[in-house]
């Protein structure tokens, strides 16, 4: 990134420049997987008059590996993967063992929804949620009159 520095402020010591450079590198998205224990996934959210439509990409996940919860006002999608591949030789000695564990979480702030009407389906690695909005009662407009 480029920094705009006024001419009078260029007398920075070497340590300050090094610290700033280090902070810029550590804030880079390259280190994002190491900064938190949970990972994210791509989602599309659309809004209609009646509902919010959420599509989350979760390829390779089975239905029982995905949890969808609503605790007002947060809708949370969580997918947990726990895979283990193991190969043994004819004497039942482990020749190779690979494990892969991961937790993927997205949380959305939603209000005024019909939590009983939330529907979810999973097809071809896409989790589709329909989150209906709570029906609002028609508000009555009150006329304001001048004077007493």
Tab-separated table of N, CA and C in Angstrom:
chain	number	residue	atom	x	y	z
A	1	UNK	N	0.826	-1.180	0.000
A	1	UNK	CA	0.000	0.000	0.000
A	1	UNK	C	0.868	1.240	0.000
A	2	UNK	N	0.335	2.305	-0.530
A	2	UNK	CA	1.046	3.570	-0.565
A	2	UNK	C	0.567	4.428	0.595
A	3	UNK	N	1.487	5.094	1.231
A	3	UNK	CA	1.144	6.002	2.319
A	3	UNK	C	1.416	7.426	1.860
A	4	UNK	N	0.494	8.312	2.139
A	4	UNK	CA	0.704	9.724	1.888
A	4	UNK	C	1.185	10.342	3.186
A	5	UNK	N	2.418	10.857	3.167
A	5	UNK	CA	3.018	11.410	4.372
A	5	UNK	C	3.362	12.871	4.097
A	6	UNK	N	2.870	13.775	4.942
A	6	UNK	CA	3.249	15.180	4.758
A	6	UNK	C	4.765	15.345	4.858
A	7	UNK	N	5.301	16.347	4.152
A	7	UNK	CA	6.753	16.538	4.090
A	7	UNK	C	7.401	16.670	5.454
A	8	UNK	N	6.766	17.311	6.398
A	8	UNK	CA	7.353	17.525	7.713
A	8	UNK	C	7.380	16.274	8.578
A	9	UNK	N	6.693	15.248	8.191
A	9	UNK	CA	6.575	14.046	9.013
A	9	UNK	C	7.492	12.915	8.546
A	10	UNK	N	8.361	13.127	7.616
A	10	UNK	CA	9.195	12.062	7.059
A	10	UNK	C	10.351	11.655	7.955
A	11	UNK	N	10.541	12.314	9.071
A	11	UNK	CA	11.668	12.007	9.944
A	11	UNK	C	11.301	10.905	10.926
A	12	UNK	N	10.919	9.765	10.383
A	12	UNK	CA	10.512	8.617	11.180
A	12	UNK	C	11.737	7.761	11.456
A	13	UNK	N	11.829	7.185	12.614
A	13	UNK	CA	12.976	6.332	12.889
A	13	UNK	C	12.807	4.965	12.202
A	14	UNK	N	13.884	4.228	12.103
A	14	UNK	CA	13.890	2.942	11.402
A	14	UNK	C	12.974	1.928	12.073
A	15	UNK	N	12.914	1.956	13.396
A	15	UNK	CA	12.067	1.005	14.109
A	15	UNK	C	10.588	1.213	13.781
A	16	UNK	N	10.151	2.459	13.700
A	16	UNK	CA	8.752	2.751	13.369
A	16	UNK	C	8.405	2.246	11.979
A	17	UNK	N	9.323	2.437	11.028
A	17	UNK	CA	9.091	1.945	9.665
A	17	UNK	C	9.012	0.429	9.640
A	18	UNK	N	9.882	-0.247	10.384
A	18	UNK	CA	9.879	-1.702	10.447
A	18	UNK	C	8.586	-2.215	11.085
A	19	UNK	N	8.155	-1.581	12.169
A	19	UNK	CA	6.927	-1.998	12.846
A	19	UNK	C	5.717	-1.821	11.933
A	20	UNK	N	5.667	-0.712	11.216
A	20	UNK	CA	4.550	-0.477	10.299
A	20	UNK	C	4.547	-1.510	9.182
A	21	UNK	N	5.705	-1.836	8.629
A	21	UNK	CA	5.800	-2.845	7.567
A	21	UNK	C	5.350	-4.209	8.084
A	22	UNK	N	5.780	-4.553	9.296
A	22	UNK	CA	5.390	-5.833	9.888
A	22	UNK	C	3.873	-5.903	10.059
A	23	UNK	N	3.258	-4.813	10.542
A	23	UNK	CA	1.806	-4.791	10.730
A	23	UNK	C	1.063	-4.941	9.411
A	24	UNK	N	1.580	-4.308	8.350
A	24	UNK	CA	0.947	-4.434	7.045
A	24	UNK	C	0.994	-5.873	6.551
A	25	UNK	N	2.122	-6.542	6.754
A	25	UNK	CA	2.250	-7.937	6.318
A	25	UNK	C	1.323	-8.831	7.129
A	26	UNK	N	1.275	-8.647	8.433
A	26	UNK	CA	0.449	-9.511	9.278
A	26	UNK	C	-1.042	-9.277	9.064
A	27	UNK	N	-1.432	-8.105	8.594
A	27	UNK	CA	-2.837	-7.829	8.324
A	27	UNK	C	-3.267	-8.306	6.951
A	28	UNK	N	-2.354	-8.848	6.184
A	28	UNK	CA	-2.656	-9.345	4.848
A	28	UNK	C	-3.569	-10.568	4.949
A	29	UNK	N	-4.466	-10.753	3.959
A	29	UNK	CA	-5.382	-11.882	3.958
A	29	UNK	C	-4.684	-13.226	3.826
A	30	UNK	N	-3.426	-13.242	3.414
A	30	UNK	CA	-2.677	-14.485	3.289
A	30	UNK	C	-2.641	-15.230	4.620
A	31	UNK	N	-2.597	-14.507	5.730
A	31	UNK	CA	-2.498	-15.118	7.044
A	31	UNK	C	-3.864	-15.408	7.663
A	32	UNK	N	-4.947	-15.133	6.962
A	32	UNK	CA	-6.288	-15.328	7.524
A	32	UNK	C	-6.531	-16.742	8.053
A	33	UNK	N	-6.119	-17.816	7.357
A	33	UNK	CA	-6.384	-19.155	7.904
A	33	UNK	C	-5.701	-19.415	9.234
A	34	UNK	N	-4.607	-18.700	9.537
A	34	UNK	CA	-3.883	-18.929	10.781
A	34	UNK	C	-4.392	-18.068	11.928
A	35	UNK	N	-5.190	-17.055	11.621
A	35	UNK	CA	-5.630	-16.114	12.644
A	35	UNK	C	-6.808	-16.636	13.458
A	36	UNK	N	-7.613	-17.544	12.898
A	36	UNK	CA	-8.750	-18.044	13.658
A	36	UNK	C	-8.882	-19.541	13.462
A	37	UNK	N	-9.567	-20.175	14.396
A	37	UNK	CA	-9.723	-21.620	14.321
A	37	UNK	C	-10.892	-22.015	13.433
A	38	UNK	N	-11.756	-21.075	13.074
A	38	UNK	CA	-12.873	-21.396	12.202
A	38	UNK	C	-12.660	-20.761	10.844
A	39	UNK	N	-13.196	-21.424	9.856
A	39	UNK	CA	-13.082	-20.926	8.493
A	39	UNK	C	-14.466	-20.524	8.011
A	40	UNK	N	-14.503	-19.806	6.929
A	40	UNK	CA	-15.753	-19.307	6.399
A	40	UNK	C	-16.057	-20.000	5.075
A	41	UNK	N	-17.214	-19.725	4.523
A	41	UNK	CA	-17.605	-20.249	3.222
A	41	UNK	C	-18.397	-19.168	2.505
A	42	UNK	N	-18.522	-19.316	1.213
A	42	UNK	CA	-19.194	-18.286	0.414
A	42	UNK	C	-20.704	-18.425	0.528
A	43	UNK	N	-21.371	-17.285	0.648
A	43	UNK	CA	-22.824	-17.268	0.716
A	43	UNK	C	-23.371	-16.144	-0.152
A	44	UNK	N	-24.568	-16.357	-0.645
A	44	UNK	CA	-25.330	-15.326	-1.345
A	44	UNK	C	-26.596	-15.101	-0.534
A	45	UNK	N	-26.938	-13.844	-0.298
A	45	UNK	CA	-28.155	-13.510	0.436
A	45	UNK	C	-28.972	-12.566	-0.436
A	46	UNK	N	-30.214	-12.965	-0.671
A	46	UNK	CA	-31.138	-12.119	-1.438
A	46	UNK	C	-32.339	-11.813	-0.556
A	47	UNK	N	-32.976	-10.699	-0.830
A	47	UNK	CA	-34.159	-10.313	-0.057
A	47	UNK	C	-35.327	-10.116	-1.003
A	48	UNK	N	-36.460	-10.716	-0.652
A	48	UNK	CA	-37.703	-10.474	-1.362
A	48	UNK	C	-38.649	-9.792	-0.384
A	49	UNK	N	-39.845	-9.501	-0.841
A	49	UNK	CA	-40.841	-8.873	0.050
A	49	UNK	C	-41.222	-9.807	1.195
A	50	UNK	N	-41.201	-11.134	0.932
A	50	UNK	CA	-41.664	-12.090	1.921
A	50	UNK	C	-40.560	-12.756	2.730
A	51	UNK	N	-39.314	-12.819	2.193
A	51	UNK	CA	-38.295	-13.632	2.866
A	51	UNK	C	-36.888	-13.213	2.476
A	52	UNK	N	-35.926	-13.746	3.259
A	52	UNK	CA	-34.511	-13.689	2.903
A	52	UNK	C	-34.163	-15.062	2.333
A	53	UNK	N	-33.425	-15.086	1.235
A	53	UNK	CA	-33.008	-16.335	0.604
A	53	UNK	C	-31.497	-16.436	0.720
A	54	UNK	N	-31.025	-17.485	1.379
A	54	UNK	CA	-29.595	-17.661	1.631
A	54	UNK	C	-29.132	-18.917	0.911
A	55	UNK	N	-28.053	-18.796	0.141
A	55	UNK	CA	-27.422	-19.952	-0.488
A	55	UNK	C	-25.977	-20.001	-0.025
A	56	UNK	N	-25.599	-21.121	0.581
A	56	UNK	CA	-24.250	-21.287	1.118
A	56	UNK	C	-23.562	-22.436	0.395
A	57	UNK	N	-22.328	-22.186	-0.055
A	57	UNK	CA	-21.553	-23.221	-0.735
A	57	UNK	C	-20.871	-24.103	0.300
A	58	UNK	N	-21.287	-25.365	0.360
A	58	UNK	CA	-20.710	-26.333	1.295
A	58	UNK	C	-20.441	-27.652	0.567
A	59	UNK	N	-19.558	-27.635	-0.429
A	59	UNK	CA	-19.313	-28.863	-1.195
A	59	UNK	C	-18.694	-29.960	-0.343
A	60	UNK	N	-19.168	-31.181	-0.549
A	60	UNK	CA	-18.620	-32.323	0.154
A	60	UNK	C	-19.205	-32.565	1.531
A	61	UNK	N	-20.043	-31.670	2.024
A	61	UNK	CA	-20.648	-31.856	3.340
A	61	UNK	C	-21.945	-32.647	3.207
A	62	UNK	N	-22.181	-33.496	4.191
A	62	UNK	CA	-23.440	-34.234	4.267
A	62	UNK	C	-24.392	-33.471	5.184
A	63	UNK	N	-25.658	-33.815	5.068
A	63	UNK	CA	-26.695	-33.135	5.846
A	63	UNK	C	-26.423	-33.188	7.347
A	64	UNK	N	-25.926	-34.328	7.837
A	64	UNK	CA	-25.709	-34.462	9.279
A	64	UNK	C	-24.445	-33.751	9.771
A	65	UNK	N	-23.669	-33.164	8.870
A	65	UNK	CA	-22.479	-32.404	9.254
A	65	UNK	C	-22.745	-30.902	9.320
A	66	UNK	N	-23.993	-30.511	9.046
A	66	UNK	CA	-24.364	-29.092	8.982
A	66	UNK	C	-25.426	-28.798	10.036
A	67	UNK	N	-25.231	-27.707	10.788
A	67	UNK	CA	-26.224	-27.236	11.752
A	67	UNK	C	-26.653	-25.824	11.374
A	68	UNK	N	-27.947	-25.593	11.407
A	68	UNK	CA	-28.492	-24.252	11.192
A	68	UNK	C	-29.297	-23.921	12.443
A	69	UNK	N	-28.923	-22.827	13.110
A	69	UNK	CA	-29.579	-22.417	14.347
A	69	UNK	C	-30.001	-20.960	14.246
A	70	UNK	N	-31.102	-20.649	14.920
A	70	UNK	CA	-31.510	-19.254	15.056
A	70	UNK	C	-31.702	-18.953	16.527
A	71	UNK	N	-30.876	-18.065	17.040
A	71	UNK	CA	-31.013	-17.543	18.393
A	71	UNK	C	-31.058	-16.032	18.227
A	72	UNK	N	-32.244	-15.467	18.359
A	72	UNK	CA	-32.503	-14.069	18.027
A	72	UNK	C	-31.393	-13.157	18.522
A	73	UNK	N	-30.889	-12.305	17.694
A	73	UNK	CA	-31.230	-12.055	16.302
A	73	UNK	C	-30.238	-12.682	15.310
A	74	UNK	N	-29.555	-13.779	15.679
A	74	UNK	CA	-28.518	-14.349	14.822
A	74	UNK	C	-28.914	-15.685	14.228
A	75	UNK	N	-28.748	-15.791	12.918
A	75	UNK	CA	-28.905	-17.044	12.201
A	75	UNK	C	-27.489	-17.573	11.963
A	76	UNK	N	-27.217	-18.784	12.436
A	76	UNK	CA	-25.873	-19.344	12.354
A	76	UNK	C	-25.883	-20.617	11.526
A	77	UNK	N	-24.946	-20.682	10.576
A	77	UNK	CA	-24.729	-21.895	9.786
A	77	UNK	C	-23.351	-22.412	10.179
A	78	UNK	N	-23.297	-23.673	10.588
A	78	UNK	CA	-22.031	-24.261	11.029
A	78	UNK	C	-21.891	-25.631	10.375
A	79	UNK	N	-20.750	-25.872	9.756
A	79	UNK	CA	-20.466	-27.161	9.137
A	79	UNK	C	-19.149	-27.678	9.708
A	80	UNK	N	-19.151	-28.932	10.135
A	80	UNK	CA	-17.964	-29.522	10.758
A	80	UNK	C	-17.548	-30.743	9.948
A	81	UNK	N	-16.279	-30.764	9.558
A	81	UNK	CA	-15.741	-31.891	8.789
A	81	UNK	C	-14.702	-32.607	9.636
A	82	UNK	N	-14.856	-33.918	9.737
A	82	UNK	CA	-13.891	-34.749	10.434
A	82	UNK	C	-13.650	-35.980	9.568
A	83	UNK	N	-12.555	-35.968	8.844
A	83	UNK	CA	-12.230	-37.080	7.960
A	83	UNK	C	-10.921	-37.714	8.392
A	84	UNK	N	-10.875	-39.016	8.236
A	84	UNK	CA	-9.639	-39.718	8.544
A	84	UNK	C	-9.465	-40.820	7.513
A	85	UNK	N	-8.333	-40.828	6.824
A	85	UNK	CA	-7.997	-41.871	5.866
A	85	UNK	C	-6.834	-42.665	6.442
A	86	UNK	N	-6.973	-43.985	6.439
A	86	UNK	CA	-5.959	-44.813	7.076
A	86	UNK	C	-5.646	-45.987	6.156
A	87	UNK	N	-4.375	-46.236	5.956
A	87	UNK	CA	-3.943	-47.393	5.173
A	87	UNK	C	-3.044	-48.254	6.037
A	88	UNK	N	-3.300	-49.557	6.021
A	88	UNK	CA	-2.482	-50.490	6.790
A	88	UNK	C	-1.882	-51.518	5.841
A	89	UNK	N	-0.755	-52.071	6.232
A	89	UNK	CA	-0.188	-53.163	5.446
A	89	UNK	C	-0.802	-54.478	5.918
A	90	UNK	N	-0.325	-55.601	5.384
A	90	UNK	CA	-0.923	-56.900	5.722
A	90	UNK	C	-0.702	-57.310	7.172
A	91	UNK	N	0.222	-56.669	7.878
A	91	UNK	CA	0.445	-56.961	9.309
A	91	UNK	C	-0.281	-55.947	10.201
A	92	UNK	N	-1.214	-55.205	9.642
A	92	UNK	CA	-2.018	-54.203	10.348
A	92	UNK	C	-1.169	-53.080	10.947
A	93	UNK	N	-0.047	-52.808	10.303
A	93	UNK	CA	0.764	-51.661	10.695
A	93	UNK	C	0.316	-50.471	9.869
A	94	UNK	N	0.223	-49.356	10.507
A	94	UNK	CA	-0.193	-48.152	9.799
A	94	UNK	C	0.930	-47.713	8.868
A	95	UNK	N	0.608	-47.640	7.594
A	95	UNK	CA	1.558	-47.185	6.591
A	95	UNK	C	1.381	-45.694	6.350
A	96	UNK	N	0.127	-45.252	6.354
A	96	UNK	CA	-0.168	-43.839	6.132
A	96	UNK	C	-1.484	-43.517	6.822
A	97	UNK	N	-1.534	-42.370	7.471
A	97	UNK	CA	-2.768	-41.903	8.098
A	97	UNK	C	-2.869	-40.404	7.867
A	98	UNK	N	-3.992	-39.984	7.335
A	98	UNK	CA	-4.225	-38.560	7.096
A	98	UNK	C	-5.527	-38.173	7.771
A	99	UNK	N	-5.504	-37.017	8.403
A	99	UNK	CA	-6.693	-36.503	9.075
A	99	UNK	C	-6.967	-35.090	8.571
A	100	UNK	N	-8.241	-34.761	8.518
A	100	UNK	CA	-8.613	-33.401	8.144
A	100	UNK	C	-9.818	-33.012	8.977
A	101	UNK	N	-9.641	-31.970	9.757
A	101	UNK	CA	-10.706	-31.467	10.616
A	101	UNK	C	-10.904	-29.989	10.303
A	102	UNK	N	-12.119	-29.576	10.305
A	102	UNK	CA	-12.365	-28.161	10.062
A	102	UNK	C	-13.760	-27.774	10.494
A	103	UNK	N	-13.879	-26.552	10.959
A	103	UNK	CA	-15.167	-26.001	11.347
A	103	UNK	C	-15.381	-24.731	10.542
A	104	UNK	N	-16.489	-24.692	9.834
A	104	UNK	CA	-16.828	-23.556	8.992
A	104	UNK	C	-18.070	-22.905	9.576
A	105	UNK	N	-18.008	-21.606	9.824
A	105	UNK	CA	-19.121	-20.921	10.493
A	105	UNK	C	-19.404	-19.586	9.813
A	106	UNK	N	-20.693	-19.310	9.623
A	106	UNK	CA	-21.146	-17.975	9.202
A	106	UNK	C	-22.311	-17.598	10.093
A	107	UNK	N	-22.353	-16.345	10.483
A	107	UNK	CA	-23.421	-15.843	11.345
A	107	UNK	C	-24.001	-14.588	10.695
A	108	UNK	N	-25.345	-14.531	10.664
A	108	UNK	CA	-26.040	-13.411	10.041
A	108	UNK	C	-26.981	-12.771	11.050
A	109	UNK	N	-26.985	-11.454	11.062
A	109	UNK	CA	-27.867	-10.682	11.938
A	109	UNK	C	-29.172	-10.440	11.187
A	110	UNK	N	-30.266	-11.055	11.665
A	110	UNK	CA	-31.575	-10.873	11.035
A	110	UNK	C	-32.618	-10.635	12.115
A	111	UNK	N	-33.524	-9.714	11.834
A	111	UNK	CA	-34.585	-9.379	12.787
A	111	UNK	C	-35.936	-9.512	12.105
A	112	UNK	N	-36.970	-9.567	12.917
A	112	UNK	CA	-38.355	-9.608	12.432
A	112	UNK	C	-38.571	-10.728	11.433
A	113	UNK	N	-38.156	-11.945	11.823
A	113	UNK	CA	-38.378	-13.090	10.959
A	113	UNK	C	-39.314	-14.073	11.653
A	114	UNK	N	-39.938	-14.932	10.847
A	114	UNK	CA	-40.792	-15.999	11.361
A	114	UNK	C	-39.900	-17.222	11.558
A	115	UNK	N	-39.350	-17.370	12.760
A	115	UNK	CA	-38.367	-18.429	12.998
A	115	UNK	C	-38.959	-19.826	12.830
A	116	UNK	N	-40.257	-19.990	13.031
A	116	UNK	CA	-40.897	-21.295	12.851
A	116	UNK	C	-40.988	-21.675	11.372
A	117	UNK	N	-40.925	-20.690	10.492
A	117	UNK	CA	-41.090	-20.954	9.068
A	117	UNK	C	-39.796	-21.131	8.287
A	118	UNK	N	-38.653	-21.130	8.965
A	118	UNK	CA	-37.363	-21.277	8.269
A	118	UNK	C	-37.288	-22.669	7.659
A	119	UNK	N	-36.923	-22.724	6.369
A	119	UNK	CA	-36.793	-23.998	5.667
A	119	UNK	C	-35.386	-24.108	5.095
A	120	UNK	N	-34.851	-25.337	5.119
A	120	UNK	CA	-33.490	-25.577	4.625
A	120	UNK	C	-33.468	-26.817	3.744
A	121	UNK	N	-32.639	-26.775	2.698
A	121	UNK	CA	-32.435	-27.944	1.857
A	121	UNK	C	-30.982	-27.955	1.392
A	122	UNK	N	-30.470	-29.142	1.100
A	122	UNK	CA	-29.086	-29.316	0.659
A	122	UNK	C	-29.097	-30.114	-0.637
A	123	UNK	N	-28.521	-29.528	-1.691
A	123	UNK	CA	-28.464	-30.209	-2.981
A	123	UNK	C	-27.198	-29.788	-3.712
A	124	UNK	N	-26.425	-30.768	-4.146
A	124	UNK	CA	-25.206	-30.529	-4.919
A	124	UNK	C	-24.242	-29.569	-4.223
A	125	UNK	N	-24.109	-29.687	-2.903
A	125	UNK	CA	-23.172	-28.863	-2.146
A	125	UNK	C	-23.648	-27.455	-1.865
A	126	UNK	N	-24.913	-27.156	-2.178
A	126	UNK	CA	-25.477	-25.827	-1.916
A	126	UNK	C	-26.570	-25.966	-0.858
A	127	UNK	N	-26.361	-25.310	0.277
A	127	UNK	CA	-27.373	-25.242	1.324
A	127	UNK	C	-28.256	-24.036	1.015
A	128	UNK	N	-29.547	-24.282	0.842
A	128	UNK	CA	-30.502	-23.206	0.549
A	128	UNK	C	-31.421	-23.009	1.739
A	129	UNK	N	-31.500	-21.775	2.203
A	129	UNK	CA	-32.383	-21.424	3.321
A	129	UNK	C	-33.408	-20.407	2.855
A	130	UNK	N	-34.627	-20.607	3.277
A	130	UNK	CA	-35.668	-19.605	3.086
A	130	UNK	C	-36.051	-19.141	4.485
A	131	UNK	N	-35.811	-17.869	4.740
A	131	UNK	CA	-36.065	-17.287	6.066
A	131	UNK	C	-37.194	-16.268	5.902
A	132	UNK	N	-38.444	-16.688	6.209
A	132	UNK	CA	-39.572	-15.777	5.993
A	132	UNK	C	-39.571	-14.603	6.966
A	133	UNK	N	-39.975	-13.474	6.441
A	133	UNK	CA	-40.109	-12.281	7.280
A	133	UNK	C	-41.411	-12.361	8.065
A	134	UNK	N	-41.394	-11.800	9.241
A	134	UNK	CA	-42.607	-11.727	10.051
A	134	UNK	C	-43.563	-10.765	9.358
A	135	UNK	N	-44.807	-11.169	9.256
A	135	UNK	CA	-45.797	-10.325	8.599
A	135	UNK	C	-46.092	-9.112	9.462
A	136	UNK	N	-45.944	-7.971	8.877
A	136	UNK	CA	-46.219	-6.732	9.613
A	136	UNK	C	-47.680	-6.362	9.452
A	137	UNK	N	-48.231	-5.899	10.513
A	137	UNK	CA	-49.610	-5.436	10.451
A	137	UNK	C	-49.635	-4.100	9.722
A	138	UNK	N	-50.703	-3.877	8.996
A	138	UNK	CA	-50.815	-2.603	8.290
A	138	UNK	C	-50.934	-1.470	9.311
A	139	UNK	N	-50.044	-0.537	9.199
A	139	UNK	CA	-50.063	0.598	10.121
A	139	UNK	C	-51.116	1.603	9.657
A	140	UNK	N	-51.810	2.170	10.598
A	140	UNK	CA	-52.812	3.172	10.276
A	140	UNK	C	-52.178	4.541	10.408
A	141	UNK	N	-52.341	5.342	9.378
A	141	UNK	CA	-51.799	6.695	9.389
A	141	UNK	C	-52.729	7.597	10.196
A	142	UNK	N	-52.132	8.368	11.064
A	142	UNK	CA	-52.888	9.308	11.918
A	142	UNK	C	-52.719	10.699	11.325
A	143	UNK	N	-53.850	11.336	11.027
A	143	UNK	CA	-53.820	12.700	10.499
A	143	UNK	C	-53.573	13.681	11.641
A	144	UNK	N	-52.793	14.691	11.363
A	144	UNK	CA	-52.502	15.723	12.358
A	144	UNK	C	-53.255	16.989	11.949
A	145	UNK	N	-54.041	17.505	12.890
A	145	UNK	CA	-54.812	18.718	12.638
A	145	UNK	C	-54.142	19.901	13.311
A	146	UNK	N	-54.260	21.044	12.688
A	146	UNK	CA	-53.701	22.255	13.293
A	146	UNK	C	-54.685	22.856	14.279
A	147	UNK	N	-54.143	23.440	15.306
A	147	UNK	CA	-54.973	24.129	16.282
A	147	UNK	C	-55.564	23.175	17.316
A	148	UNK	N	-56.439	23.678	18.111
A	148	UNK	CA	-56.965	23.008	19.271
A	148	UNK	C	-58.032	22.069	19.051
